[in-house]
Structure formats: structure tokens, C-alpha cells
């Protein structure tokens, strides 16, 4: 086998990624991926094991690898009197201290925003915060034993069910305590990290940089809310770039949102009614630019399209509504609604 022109650090990185994806048969998969013999590939894995980056169980070809935790810490705090900056300084900052400054900045913002939400909104008794770092990424989790974020939003906004609360949360500019919060923290945090999960009640919401936003239902096993965030240790993302994507360039206000339309679509249902459209458009007036992401939505009804792209648009001419990732059927319905809007001008 002829080795590819590839440096050692690249091979080590590839080995770590293969271990992360599946700990079985890593030696063979690494050899095939980078063009070296299995013996050489195993040498790289043994070096990673000696360096404390991976750990293995089993022997020879049955060996199974996994990434080794490099640093971790967790504390359960009484919520009363808790201050998020002290949690950052005491618990999280030491674990991420050796990461690039831009990555530390993201963790500082993201962790303090989510911890502050638990302090100010959850009405919990305790707040658990955990942080763990391996060779590829860092994870931070924040959990409380309060009412639950989706249930609280449902009550505050008078929504029909908790799934609607999740759709509202995804839009941004949502807070149940407007005197103290802007409602921007979760929106921006979810876009700064690679993966962002909220588990509360019977719902699990996932937002990922490379994944579709999705909702899954589960059996509610405990009260409260758990937020899990993951970010690559070598991420090139910069906080300012994330803010700039959703801010007005002149006054730097949060005026742009991206709404994942698939969150409005209950399992087994299609988006066909005006009522569904009105729920989607709820609070659009807080933005100047609304992107409707139709990824995962194969078709919509005429009334749904008409309510958003003709009726709502006519009543809010200062709001720009832009559809993205539309299937041919969705695009056809939107064109029909826009044509009807032009006829009524």
C-alpha cells in the first residue's frame, strides 16, 4: 500500500474522528482512509492511547476505542443567590482555559446566558452545571428542577400546547420576563455552538449547525429543563459573525430571524390552514427580515401560503418575508399566493 502525502497531525486528527464516529475496527478504517498499512495505523492509535487522548478495551482486532475525557467538572448549586459569572469562573473557565480565545469567548457567552436563564426563569430549587472536554469537543450541560421551559412559555403566551412554545422559542426575541431580558440569549447561543439541545417535559428539541432542527417526543421522567451544548475545540466560529448574521448593519439591532417551518408541522399533519399560518407568523412584527426555512416540508396548502405571503405581507409591508429551501410543490403555492397579492395591489 502506498502512503498518501499526509502529515502526522492530519492522520492523528483523522484517527480521532474515526474513533468518535465508531470505536470498532478503527485500525482498518484509518489505514484505508489515509493510505497506510494497518500496522502503521495501529501505531498511530497506540500513540494516541499513550498520549491519553483515547482509551481502548479488548485486544488486537477486537480492540474498541473511545475518546478519553481530558477534563471535567460538575456542581449542583442552590438556585437562590446563584450568580452565573461565578459559575463560569469556578467551574467552566478552567476546563476550557487552553482552547483558542474565540472558542473560550463563545463558551463564556453561551454558558452564562443559559445559566442565567435557569436562575431567572426556572423557579427551581437547584441548578446543575457540568462541563466535559475531550480531544475534539467540549460539552456543557445546565439542568434545573423547575417548571420546564416549554410549559412556562405555553402558559405565558396562552398557547395550545408545548410544541407551539418551541416554535416561538426558535424565532427568538421571546422572554417571559421582558423587564429583565431581551429574549435573545437562547436564539444566539443555539447558533454559536455546533449542537444545542433542550429537553423539557415530553419534548426534545435539537438545533445543529449541520443538522435539521427537529422535535422528538419522549416520556417525561423528571421536572425541569436540561440544556446540552457542544462545540469543537478548534472551531473557527466567531461571536461577532453570528451576531452580524441577524443584526441590522446600521443600528446593530436584532432584526432578522430564521424560522424552521417544519417545527410547526405536527406528525401526520400537513400545513394547510390559515390557523397554522397565523401561528407561524405570530410575533413576526418584531422583526424586519424573516426567513422561512421550508427544509423538510414537502407541501403546503393554498390557505396557509395565502395567509402568510398575501394577507400578512399586505398588513405588514415593512417586513420582508423570504422563503428558503422550498420543494417544487411549496414553491408553486408560494408563487400562487404572491401572484394573488399582485392582483389585489
XYZ file of C-alpha atoms in Angstrom:
345
model
C 0.000 0.000 0.000
C 1.404 3.399 -0.988
C 1.005 6.060 1.677
C -0.618 9.334 0.750
C 1.311 12.578 1.198
C -0.208 13.380 4.551
C 1.304 14.782 7.734
C 1.202 13.123 11.128
C -1.162 15.635 12.726
C -3.651 15.119 9.932
C -3.523 11.352 10.471
C -3.952 11.787 14.231
C -6.936 14.060 13.659
C -8.484 11.567 11.253
C -7.969 8.782 13.778
C -9.723 10.792 16.484
C -12.655 11.487 14.164
C -12.966 7.801 13.275
C -12.891 6.822 16.946
C -15.564 9.422 17.657
C -17.800 8.082 14.885
C -17.395 4.380 15.744
C -14.859 2.762 18.048
C -14.871 -0.585 16.226
C -12.374 -1.561 13.518
C -10.611 1.780 13.715
C -7.214 0.455 12.608
C -8.537 -0.904 9.318
C -10.685 2.150 8.639
C -7.792 4.513 9.363
C -5.446 2.553 7.090
C -7.965 2.748 4.249
C -8.719 6.429 4.857
C -5.136 7.734 4.785
C -3.394 5.113 2.643
C -1.076 3.444 5.144
C -0.624 -0.125 6.303
C -2.727 -1.453 9.134
C 0.452 -1.775 11.197
C 1.223 1.918 10.754
C -2.397 2.833 11.519
C -2.265 0.807 14.715
C 0.924 2.644 15.637
C -0.939 5.936 15.443
C -3.729 4.572 17.632
C -1.246 3.308 20.204
C 0.389 6.756 20.278
C -2.985 8.406 20.862
C -3.587 5.934 23.674
C -0.198 6.709 25.256
C -0.936 10.439 24.981
C -4.181 9.943 26.891
C -6.418 11.077 24.016
C -8.171 7.733 23.507
C -8.745 4.655 25.605
C -9.200 1.092 24.447
C -10.835 -2.116 25.580
C -10.265 -5.597 24.186
C -7.225 -6.901 22.327
C -5.818 -6.995 18.780
C -8.528 -6.870 16.080
C -11.328 -6.831 18.669
C -9.993 -3.656 20.235
C -12.579 -0.935 20.715
C -11.588 2.720 21.134
C -13.306 5.762 22.532
C -12.254 9.341 23.143
C -10.921 9.885 26.615
C -12.236 12.747 28.725
C -9.416 15.249 29.205
C -11.048 17.415 31.845
C -14.437 17.562 33.520
C -16.242 19.170 36.432
C -19.800 19.398 37.720
C -21.569 21.001 40.668
C -25.178 21.154 41.809
C -25.874 24.679 43.072
C -28.787 26.047 45.101
C -30.533 28.441 42.699
C -31.168 31.095 45.338
C -28.345 33.622 45.231
C -26.545 31.885 42.352
C -24.500 34.118 40.020
C -23.659 32.888 36.539
C -20.316 34.696 36.302
C -19.089 32.904 39.416
C -20.113 29.531 37.946
C -18.159 30.397 34.798
C -15.071 31.384 36.767
C -15.202 28.482 39.207
C -16.350 25.588 37.063
C -16.198 26.125 33.301
C -13.292 28.510 32.610
C -10.612 26.145 33.994
C -11.785 23.306 31.708
C -11.645 25.449 28.540
C -8.605 27.513 29.547
C -6.302 26.012 26.873
C -8.720 26.423 23.979
C -8.423 29.274 21.439
C -9.619 32.662 22.663
C -12.522 32.785 20.199
C -13.774 29.404 21.455
C -13.435 30.498 25.092
C -15.404 33.648 24.252
C -18.253 31.565 22.848
C -18.284 29.338 25.922
C -18.275 32.371 28.203
C -21.301 33.846 26.424
C -23.212 30.588 25.922
C -22.775 29.136 29.395
C -23.550 32.339 31.284
C -26.650 33.005 29.153
C -28.101 29.548 29.781
C -27.198 29.513 33.484
C -28.775 32.950 33.901
C -31.959 31.678 32.231
C -32.138 28.876 34.790
C -31.559 31.353 37.623
C -34.109 33.942 36.493
C -36.840 31.849 34.860
C -36.944 28.295 36.171
C -38.138 28.861 39.757
C -36.102 25.743 40.501
C -34.606 24.665 43.796
C -31.263 23.605 42.306
C -29.252 24.165 39.136
C -26.798 21.517 37.945
C -23.900 22.581 35.717
C -21.463 20.139 34.131
C -18.586 20.563 31.675
C -16.538 17.916 29.892
C -13.743 18.197 27.310
C -12.154 15.534 25.117
C -9.670 15.791 22.252
C -12.289 17.041 19.770
C -15.005 18.964 21.585
C -16.321 20.389 24.809
C -19.819 19.822 26.216
C -21.602 21.988 28.770
C -24.894 20.940 30.358
C -27.217 23.025 32.511
C -30.192 21.397 34.232
C -32.787 22.625 36.690
C -35.716 21.073 38.553
C -38.175 23.880 37.853
C -41.425 24.110 35.919
C -39.928 23.460 32.494
C -39.198 25.980 29.756
C -41.809 24.852 27.217
C -44.609 24.661 29.762
C -43.735 28.100 31.116
C -43.783 29.664 27.634
C -47.055 27.905 26.842
C -48.685 29.396 29.928
C -47.198 32.865 29.455
C -48.324 33.153 25.816
C -51.598 31.248 26.180
C -50.578 28.672 23.598
C -52.478 25.494 22.803
C -49.615 23.107 23.514
C -45.921 22.970 24.312
C -44.887 22.333 20.702
C -46.100 25.826 19.854
C -43.864 27.125 22.641
C -40.902 25.528 20.939
C -41.724 27.226 17.629
C -41.896 30.585 19.410
C -38.572 29.931 21.110
C -36.944 29.131 17.777
C -37.987 32.528 16.360
C -36.114 34.470 19.032
C -36.998 37.698 20.839
C -39.056 35.690 23.303
C -38.905 36.118 27.060
C -41.343 35.581 29.917
C -39.603 38.389 31.841
C -39.306 41.328 29.415
C -38.382 43.744 32.187
C -35.106 41.849 32.717
C -34.405 40.020 29.447
C -34.352 40.750 25.714
C -35.220 37.205 24.656
C -32.071 36.899 22.556
C -29.940 34.574 24.683
C -31.187 31.146 23.612
C -31.530 32.204 19.965
C -27.916 33.371 19.671
C -26.467 30.665 21.908
C -28.055 27.935 19.782
C -26.317 29.396 16.723
C -22.893 29.850 18.315
C -22.398 26.230 19.307
C -22.281 23.212 16.993
C -25.136 21.362 18.682
C -27.796 22.716 21.024
C -30.367 20.506 22.750
C -33.221 21.345 25.108
C -35.044 18.559 26.920
C -38.100 19.520 28.959
C -41.298 17.671 29.739
C -42.001 15.246 26.917
C -40.161 17.235 24.228
C -36.575 17.132 22.982
C -35.518 19.972 20.666
C -32.258 19.850 18.709
C -30.609 22.631 16.727
C -27.382 21.875 14.905
C -25.128 23.786 12.554
C -25.143 20.816 10.170
C -28.453 19.226 11.177
C -32.131 19.949 10.672
C -33.920 21.483 13.622
C -36.077 18.716 14.980
C -38.513 17.833 17.732
C -38.840 14.387 19.217
C -41.244 13.247 21.873
C -40.172 11.252 24.889
C -41.572 10.074 28.172
C -41.316 12.843 30.741
C -39.173 11.376 33.513
C -38.266 14.412 35.616
C -39.375 18.015 36.081
C -37.410 20.966 34.816
C -35.211 21.678 31.828
C -31.889 20.343 30.592
C -29.777 22.204 28.027
C -26.800 20.499 26.394
C -24.311 22.410 24.228
C -21.393 21.063 22.185
C -18.644 22.936 20.358
C -15.498 21.745 18.561
C -12.335 22.737 20.395
C -10.836 24.074 17.173
C -13.985 25.826 15.946
C -13.331 28.829 13.710
C -16.693 30.400 14.537
C -16.510 33.969 15.864
C -19.179 35.563 18.051
C -19.299 38.776 16.056
C -20.043 36.890 12.840
C -23.027 35.161 14.463
C -24.435 38.459 15.735
C -23.859 40.108 12.355
C -25.949 37.445 10.570
C -29.069 38.573 12.427
C -28.413 42.260 13.082
C -29.250 45.432 11.227
C -25.927 46.767 9.862
C -26.786 50.367 10.805
C -28.122 50.194 14.356
C -26.978 46.626 15.174
C -30.399 45.631 16.469
C -31.582 42.009 16.311
C -33.943 42.382 13.329
C -33.569 39.133 11.362
C -34.767 35.643 12.211
C -34.834 32.245 10.555
C -37.956 30.210 11.270
C -37.757 26.420 10.751
C -41.253 25.811 9.367
C -41.038 22.069 9.996
C -41.391 22.802 13.736
C -44.963 23.939 13.040
C -45.844 20.647 11.378
C -47.154 18.078 13.842
C -46.501 14.456 12.993
C -49.015 13.165 10.460
C -50.259 16.665 9.607
C -49.732 18.959 6.658
C -49.552 22.738 6.785
C -52.792 23.655 5.059
C -54.851 26.019 7.236
C -54.894 29.739 7.965
C -54.772 28.990 11.683
C -51.491 27.153 11.247
C -50.124 30.061 9.209
C -51.166 32.572 11.860
C -49.286 30.576 14.487
C -46.193 30.590 12.280
C -46.487 34.357 11.722
C -47.094 35.153 15.402
C -44.622 37.864 16.531
C -43.148 38.380 13.048
C -43.825 42.078 13.576
C -40.857 42.179 15.958
C -38.503 41.653 13.007
C -37.755 43.456 9.774
C -36.486 40.409 7.896
C -37.990 36.926 8.329
C -36.506 33.907 6.571
C -38.876 30.936 6.378
C -36.840 27.741 6.125
C -39.009 25.065 4.476
C -36.419 22.287 4.793
C -38.252 19.037 5.488
C -41.660 20.404 4.383
C -42.764 18.788 1.125
C -46.007 20.680 0.535
C -48.268 23.384 1.957
C -51.886 24.288 1.360
C -53.203 27.271 -0.584
C -54.777 28.851 2.506
C -51.543 28.503 4.503
C -49.483 30.169 1.778
C -52.076 32.863 1.157
C -52.278 33.827 4.839
C -48.538 34.444 5.114
C -47.480 35.663 1.674
C -50.554 37.743 0.794
C -52.619 38.598 3.883
C -49.858 39.025 6.466
C -47.490 40.601 3.936
C -50.134 43.152 2.896
C -50.774 44.108 6.517
C -47.039 44.377 7.303
C -45.380 45.899 4.222
C -42.236 46.838 6.180
C -41.429 43.202 6.967
C -39.511 41.283 4.317
C -40.500 37.592 4.208
C -38.133 35.314 2.297
C -38.772 31.572 1.739
C -35.765 29.243 1.559
C -35.192 25.569 0.786
C -38.608 25.099 -0.815
C -39.691 21.930 -2.566
C -41.282 22.346 -6.032
C -44.773 21.966 -4.525
C -44.122 24.530 -1.772
C -42.599 26.973 -4.257
C -45.650 26.620 -6.524
C -48.043 27.503 -3.698
C -45.934 30.498 -2.686
C -45.864 31.774 -6.291
C -49.631 31.447 -6.423
C -50.049 33.494 -3.252
C -47.646 36.170 -4.493
C -49.491 36.385 -7.807
C -52.784 36.884 -5.939
C -51.120 39.618 -3.880
C -50.062 41.452 -7.046
C -53.602 41.259 -8.438
C -55.027 42.922 -5.334
C -52.480 45.785 -5.281
